[in-house]
mmCIF file of C-alpha atoms in Angstrom:
data_model
loop_
_atom_site.group_PDB
_atom_site.id
_atom_site.type_symbol
_atom_site.label_atom_id
_atom_site.label_comp_id
_atom_site.label_asym_id
_atom_site.label_seq_id
_atom_site.Cartn_x
_atom_site.Cartn_y
_atom_site.Cartn_z
ATOM 1 C CA MET A 1 -5.742 -3.722 -5.777
ATOM 2 C CA GLN A 2 -6.684 -2.005 -3.298
ATOM 3 C CA LEU A 3 -8.365 1.065 -3.424
ATOM 4 C CA VAL A 4 -9.673 4.257 -0.862
ATOM 5 C CA VAL A 5 -13.186 4.171 -0.981
ATOM 6 C CA GLY A 6 -13.640 6.725 1.556
ATOM 7 C CA ARG A 7 -13.081 8.642 5.021
ATOM 8 C CA ILE A 8 -14.351 8.235 8.490
ATOM 9 C CA GLY A 9 -15.072 11.509 9.664
ATOM 10 C CA ARG A 10 -16.242 12.608 13.130
ATOM 11 C CA ALA A 11 -18.233 11.051 15.729
ATOM 12 C CA HIS A 12 -22.170 11.051 15.131
ATOM 13 C CA GLY A 13 -24.790 10.617 17.864
ATOM 14 C CA ILE A 14 -23.454 8.313 21.320
ATOM 15 C CA LYS A 15 -24.188 4.799 20.040
ATOM 16 C CA GLY A 16 -20.614 4.176 18.023
ATOM 17 C CA GLU A 17 -21.872 5.774 14.463
ATOM 18 C CA VAL A 18 -18.963 7.964 12.440
ATOM 19 C CA THR A 19 -19.843 10.446 9.466
ATOM 20 C CA VAL A 20 -17.791 9.384 6.246
ATOM 21 C CA GLU A 21 -16.249 11.113 3.185
ATOM 22 C CA VAL A 22 -17.492 9.189 1.200
ATOM 23 C CA ARG A 23 -14.334 8.325 -2.398
ATOM 24 C CA THR A 24 -16.294 5.631 -4.150
ATOM 25 C CA ASP A 25 -18.328 6.323 -7.106
ATOM 26 C CA GLU A 26 -20.650 2.574 -5.646
ATOM 27 C CA PRO A 27 -20.983 3.180 -1.854
ATOM 28 C CA GLU A 28 -23.767 0.820 -1.193
ATOM 29 C CA LEU A 29 -21.522 -1.236 -2.853
ATOM 30 C CA ARG A 30 -18.438 -1.088 -1.081
ATOM 31 C CA LEU A 31 -19.791 0.360 2.038
ATOM 32 C CA GLY A 32 -23.151 -1.487 2.212
ATOM 33 C CA PRO A 33 -23.787 -3.698 5.348
ATOM 34 C CA GLY A 34 -20.730 -6.103 5.667
ATOM 35 C CA ALA A 35 -19.012 -5.469 3.655
ATOM 36 C CA VAL A 36 -14.950 -5.932 5.305
ATOM 37 C CA LEU A 37 -12.419 -2.591 4.596
ATOM 38 C CA ALA A 38 -8.940 -2.343 5.350
ATOM 39 C CA THR A 39 -7.491 0.619 6.613
ATOM 40 C CA ASP A 40 -4.792 2.788 6.779
ATOM 41 C CA PRO A 41 -3.291 3.178 9.603
ATOM 42 C CA PRO A 42 -3.337 -0.416 9.366
ATOM 43 C CA ALA A 43 -3.844 -0.975 12.908
ATOM 44 C CA THR A 44 -6.812 0.331 12.944
ATOM 45 C CA GLY A 45 -8.584 -2.325 10.808
ATOM 46 C CA PRO A 46 -9.878 -4.658 8.788
ATOM 47 C CA LEU A 47 -13.369 -2.995 9.951
ATOM 48 C CA THR A 48 -16.425 -4.389 9.506
ATOM 49 C CA ILE A 49 -20.048 -2.471 8.460
ATOM 50 C CA GLU A 50 -22.979 -3.069 10.550
ATOM 51 C CA THR A 51 -25.132 -0.524 9.454
ATOM 52 C CA GLY A 52 -25.521 2.320 7.158
ATOM 53 C CA ARG A 53 -27.814 5.340 6.523
ATOM 54 C CA VAL A 54 -27.795 8.470 5.201
ATOM 55 C CA HIS A 55 -29.190 11.380 7.660
ATOM 56 C CA SER A 56 -28.693 14.779 6.566
ATOM 57 C CA GLY A 57 -27.345 14.201 2.993
ATOM 58 C CA ARG A 58 -24.727 12.320 4.744
ATOM 59 C CA LEU A 59 -23.250 8.572 5.140
ATOM 60 C CA LEU A 60 -23.364 7.285 8.401
ATOM 61 C CA LEU A 61 -21.616 4.109 9.189
ATOM 62 C CA ARG A 62 -21.497 1.865 12.748
ATOM 63 C CA PHE A 63 -19.022 -1.027 12.361
ATOM 64 C CA ALA A 64 -18.497 -4.009 14.457
ATOM 65 C CA GLY A 65 -17.424 -3.342 17.791
ATOM 66 C CA VAL A 66 -17.517 -0.175 18.297
ATOM 67 C CA ALA A 67 -19.727 1.147 21.018
ATOM 68 C CA ASP A 68 -20.322 3.772 21.850
ATOM 69 C CA ARG A 69 -19.162 7.136 20.747
ATOM 70 C CA THR A 70 -15.010 7.724 22.649
ATOM 71 C CA ALA A 71 -14.673 4.083 20.125
ATOM 72 C CA ALA A 72 -16.108 5.833 17.296
ATOM 73 C CA GLU A 73 -13.887 8.965 17.513
ATOM 74 C CA ALA A 74 -11.105 7.421 17.966
ATOM 75 C CA LEU A 75 -10.996 5.718 14.024
ATOM 76 C CA ARG A 76 -11.425 9.808 13.523
ATOM 77 C CA ASN A 77 -8.779 10.277 9.546
ATOM 78 C CA THR A 78 -9.181 6.694 9.080
ATOM 79 C CA LEU A 79 -9.009 6.082 6.205
ATOM 80 C CA LEU A 80 -11.417 3.326 4.361
ATOM 81 C CA ILE A 81 -9.908 1.116 1.776
ATOM 82 C CA ALA A 82 -11.664 -2.443 -0.640
ATOM 83 C CA GLU A 83 -10.098 -5.165 -2.634
ATOM 84 C CA VAL A 84 -11.185 -4.343 -5.736
ATOM 85 C CA ASP A 85 -10.440 -6.545 -8.865
ATOM 86 C CA PRO A 86 -8.811 -4.540 -11.269
ATOM 87 C CA GLU A 87 -10.342 -5.722 -14.513
ATOM 88 C CA GLU A 88 -13.645 -4.856 -12.504
ATOM 89 C CA THR A 89 -15.399 -1.644 -14.461
ATOM 90 C CA PRO A 90 -18.539 -0.073 -12.844
ATOM 91 C CA GLU A 91 -21.811 -1.466 -14.577
ATOM 92 C CA ASP A 92 -22.300 2.355 -15.795
ATOM 93 C CA PRO A 93 -20.832 3.091 -18.512
ATOM 94 C CA GLU A 94 -20.072 6.694 -18.132
ATOM 95 C CA GLU A 95 -18.602 5.991 -14.925
ATOM 96 C CA PHE A 96 -14.374 4.768 -13.824
ATOM 97 C CA TYR A 97 -12.211 4.031 -10.681
ATOM 98 C CA ASP A 98 -9.268 5.944 -10.051
ATOM 99 C CA HIS A 99 -7.263 3.650 -11.538
ATOM 100 C CA GLN A 100 -8.536 3.479 -14.859
ATOM 101 C CA LEU A 101 -8.043 7.752 -14.987
ATOM 102 C CA ILE A 102 -4.737 7.400 -13.267
ATOM 103 C CA ASP A 103 -1.915 8.557 -16.121
ATOM 104 C CA LEU A 104 -3.981 8.336 -18.887
ATOM 105 C CA ASP A 105 -2.935 11.357 -21.090
ATOM 106 C CA VAL A 106 -4.938 14.510 -21.897
ATOM 107 C CA VAL A 107 -5.488 15.529 -24.114
ATOM 108 C CA THR A 108 -7.859 19.015 -26.078
ATOM 109 C CA THR A 109 -10.331 18.368 -28.201
ATOM 110 C CA ASP A 110 -7.731 19.258 -31.409
ATOM 111 C CA GLY A 111 -4.635 17.344 -30.146
ATOM 112 C CA THR A 112 -2.889 19.646 -27.744
ATOM 113 C CA GLU A 113 -1.223 17.451 -25.357
ATOM 114 C CA ILE A 114 -2.580 18.965 -21.844
ATOM 115 C CA GLY A 115 0.295 15.926 -19.528
ATOM 116 C CA ARG A 116 -1.230 13.293 -17.592
ATOM 117 C CA ILE A 117 -3.570 12.729 -15.213
ATOM 118 C CA SER A 118 -1.228 12.798 -11.427
ATOM 119 C CA GLU A 119 -4.380 12.245 -9.177
ATOM 120 C CA ILE A 120 -8.344 12.694 -8.756
ATOM 121 C CA SER A 121 -9.307 14.899 -6.376
ATOM 122 C CA HIS A 122 -13.420 13.220 -4.303
ATOM 123 C CA LEU A 123 -14.826 17.078 -3.137
ATOM 124 C CA PRO A 124 -17.882 17.126 -1.961
ATOM 125 C CA TYR A 125 -19.574 18.670 -5.275
ATOM 126 C CA GLN A 126 -17.623 17.027 -7.792
ATOM 127 C CA ASP A 127 -13.963 15.536 -8.933
ATOM 128 C CA LEU A 128 -12.212 17.295 -10.154
ATOM 129 C CA LEU A 129 -8.580 15.546 -11.943
ATOM 130 C CA ILE A 130 -5.346 16.397 -11.198
ATOM 131 C CA VAL A 131 -2.456 16.382 -14.707
ATOM 132 C CA ARG A 132 0.388 16.591 -14.416
ATOM 133 C CA ARG A 133 1.664 18.904 -17.225
ATOM 134 C CA PRO A 134 5.396 18.144 -19.172
ATOM 135 C CA ASP A 135 7.046 21.445 -16.916
ATOM 136 C CA GLY A 136 6.075 19.815 -13.697
ATOM 137 C CA ALA A 137 3.138 22.144 -12.795
ATOM 138 C CA GLU A 138 -0.131 20.899 -12.257
ATOM 139 C CA ILE A 139 -3.509 21.689 -13.280
ATOM 140 C CA MET A 140 -7.530 20.714 -11.649
ATOM 141 C CA VAL A 141 -10.102 19.968 -13.967
ATOM 142 C CA PRO A 142 -13.654 19.477 -12.862
ATOM 143 C CA PHE A 143 -14.434 15.984 -13.978
ATOM 144 C CA VAL A 144 -17.963 16.637 -15.618
ATOM 145 C CA SER A 145 -19.213 15.475 -18.572
ATOM 146 C CA ASP A 146 -18.914 19.235 -20.488
ATOM 147 C CA ILE A 147 -15.345 19.316 -19.550
ATOM 148 C CA VAL A 148 -13.904 16.325 -20.071
ATOM 149 C CA PRO A 149 -16.741 14.575 -23.077
ATOM 150 C CA GLU A 150 -14.513 11.762 -23.087
ATOM 151 C CA ILE A 151 -12.280 9.286 -21.634
ATOM 152 C CA ASP A 152 -11.291 6.459 -24.284
ATOM 153 C CA LEU A 153 -9.476 3.947 -21.649
ATOM 154 C CA GLU A 154 -7.922 1.994 -25.135
ATOM 155 C CA ALA A 155 -6.183 4.392 -26.332
ATOM 156 C CA GLN A 156 -5.723 5.706 -23.275
ATOM 157 C CA ARG A 157 -5.990 9.141 -22.950
ATOM 158 C CA ALA A 158 -8.749 11.758 -21.790
ATOM 159 C CA VAL A 159 -10.377 14.464 -23.986
ATOM 160 C CA ILE A 160 -10.734 18.116 -22.375
ATOM 161 C CA ASP A 161 -12.757 21.136 -23.843
ATOM 162 C CA PRO A 162 -11.315 23.189 -21.597
ATOM 163 C CA PRO A 163 -13.761 26.490 -21.649
ATOM 164 C CA PRO A 164 -11.178 29.359 -21.070
ATOM 165 C CA GLY A 165 -8.609 30.530 -17.954
ATOM 166 C CA LEU A 166 -8.549 26.647 -17.256
ATOM 167 C CA ILE A 167 -5.591 25.479 -18.517
ATOM 168 C CA ASP A 168 -4.113 29.844 -19.983
ATOM 169 C CA ASP A 169 -3.704 31.119 -16.431
ATOM 170 C CA SER A 170 -0.864 29.420 -15.724
ATOM 171 C CA ALA A 171 0.879 30.991 -19.152
ATOM 172 C CA ALA A 172 0.032 34.277 -18.118
ATOM 173 C CA GLU A 173 1.130 34.216 -14.695
ATOM 174 C CA VAL A 174 4.605 33.259 -16.411
ATOM 175 C CA ALA A 175 4.371 36.577 -19.065
ATOM 176 C CA ALA A 176 3.487 38.840 -16.200
ATOM 177 C CA PRO A 177 5.919 39.178 -14.396
ATOM 178 C CA GLY A 178 7.776 39.770 -18.115
ATOM 179 C CA ALA A 179 5.763 42.338 -18.785
ATOM 180 C CA ALA A 180 6.310 44.112 -15.705
ATOM 181 C CA LYS A 181 9.677 44.849 -16.615
ATOM 182 C CA ASP A 182 8.744 45.811 -19.947
ATOM 183 C CA SER A 183 7.067 48.488 -18.682
ATOM 184 C CA ALA A 184 9.223 49.721 -15.737
ATOM 185 C CA GLU A 185 11.918 49.580 -17.577
ATOM 186 C CA ALA A 186 9.389 52.390 -20.987
ATOM 187 C CA GLU A 187 8.727 54.217 -17.642
ATOM 188 C CA SER A 188 12.009 54.291 -16.642
ATOM 189 C CA VAL A 189 13.021 55.693 -19.757
ATOM 190 C CA GLN A 190 9.811 57.831 -20.764
ATOM 191 C CA ASP A 191 11.248 59.593 -16.959
ATOM 192 C CA GLY A 192 14.616 60.118 -18.119
ATOM 193 C CA SER A 193 12.691 61.648 -21.672
ATOM 194 C CA ASP A 194 10.695 64.003 -18.293
ATOM 195 C CA ALA A 195 13.968 65.128 -16.974
ATOM 196 C CA GLU A 196 15.543 66.435 -20.060
ATOM 197 C CA ALA A 197 12.280 68.252 -21.389
ATOM 198 C CA HIS A 198 12.342 69.666 -18.236
ATOM 199 C CA GLU A 199 15.543 71.202 -18.720
ATOM 200 C CA ASN A 200 15.564 72.604 -21.674
ATOM 201 C CA GLY A 201 11.305 73.541 -21.457
ATOM 202 C CA SER A 202 7.767 72.101 -19.837
ATOM 203 C CA ASP A 203 6.760 70.924 -23.563
ATOM 204 C CA GLY A 204 11.099 69.485 -24.298
ATOM 205 C CA THR A 205 11.141 72.279 -26.848
ATOM 206 C CA ASP A 206 14.281 74.727 -26.549
ATOM 207 C CA ALA A 207 13.523 77.692 -24.144
ATOM 208 C CA PRO A 208 13.048 80.728 -25.562
ATOM 209 C CA ALA A 209 15.687 82.920 -25.490
ATOM 210 C CA PRO A 210 14.609 86.604 -22.994
ATOM 211 C CA GLY A 211 13.460 89.184 -25.354
ATOM 212 C CA ASP A 212 11.944 87.060 -27.830
ATOM 213 C CA GLY A 213 8.226 87.530 -28.743
ATOM 214 C CA ALA A 214 5.711 90.026 -29.399
#
């Protein structure tokens, strides 16, 4: 099975190094020196990692045959793809490969069905589970233990404990147009009442006849 483990960014320096956006929980295994990676687009690869180092929090790689900045810049936005045994699992039991999470059913801690995981989005600060709901809408669930307390591969489900607003916002947005319409209708009725009251008197009662009063 092929998995995307990184994306090449801009060139770094003049000796062929490139920055890499890491898309694997095991960069030391997937992106270590000697690793041979397929690419997307395919014509760019395969690429063999020659050296790797971390600089200012970023992974820098140099590939065999890429010796200068021009050649490094030509690799920009290339996806790096590793061949992974489908039966292989991460050493850490709390970690999962993307293909293990895709298509898991998503339910809340009280058993409410939410949808199904359609994609994993790897951001610099955290990973997101993209969950497709039965109506086709998508929600983004931060993949952190406080919000996703359980991944049950045997039962093929992910249990989430969403904070307020994570799921309810979409329902609120759907309800809002109807609420606005009701409000407009109420305002229209009120305007009509005000107009009628103006004809009869400022407070809505019949205007006093001439001569009434002390």
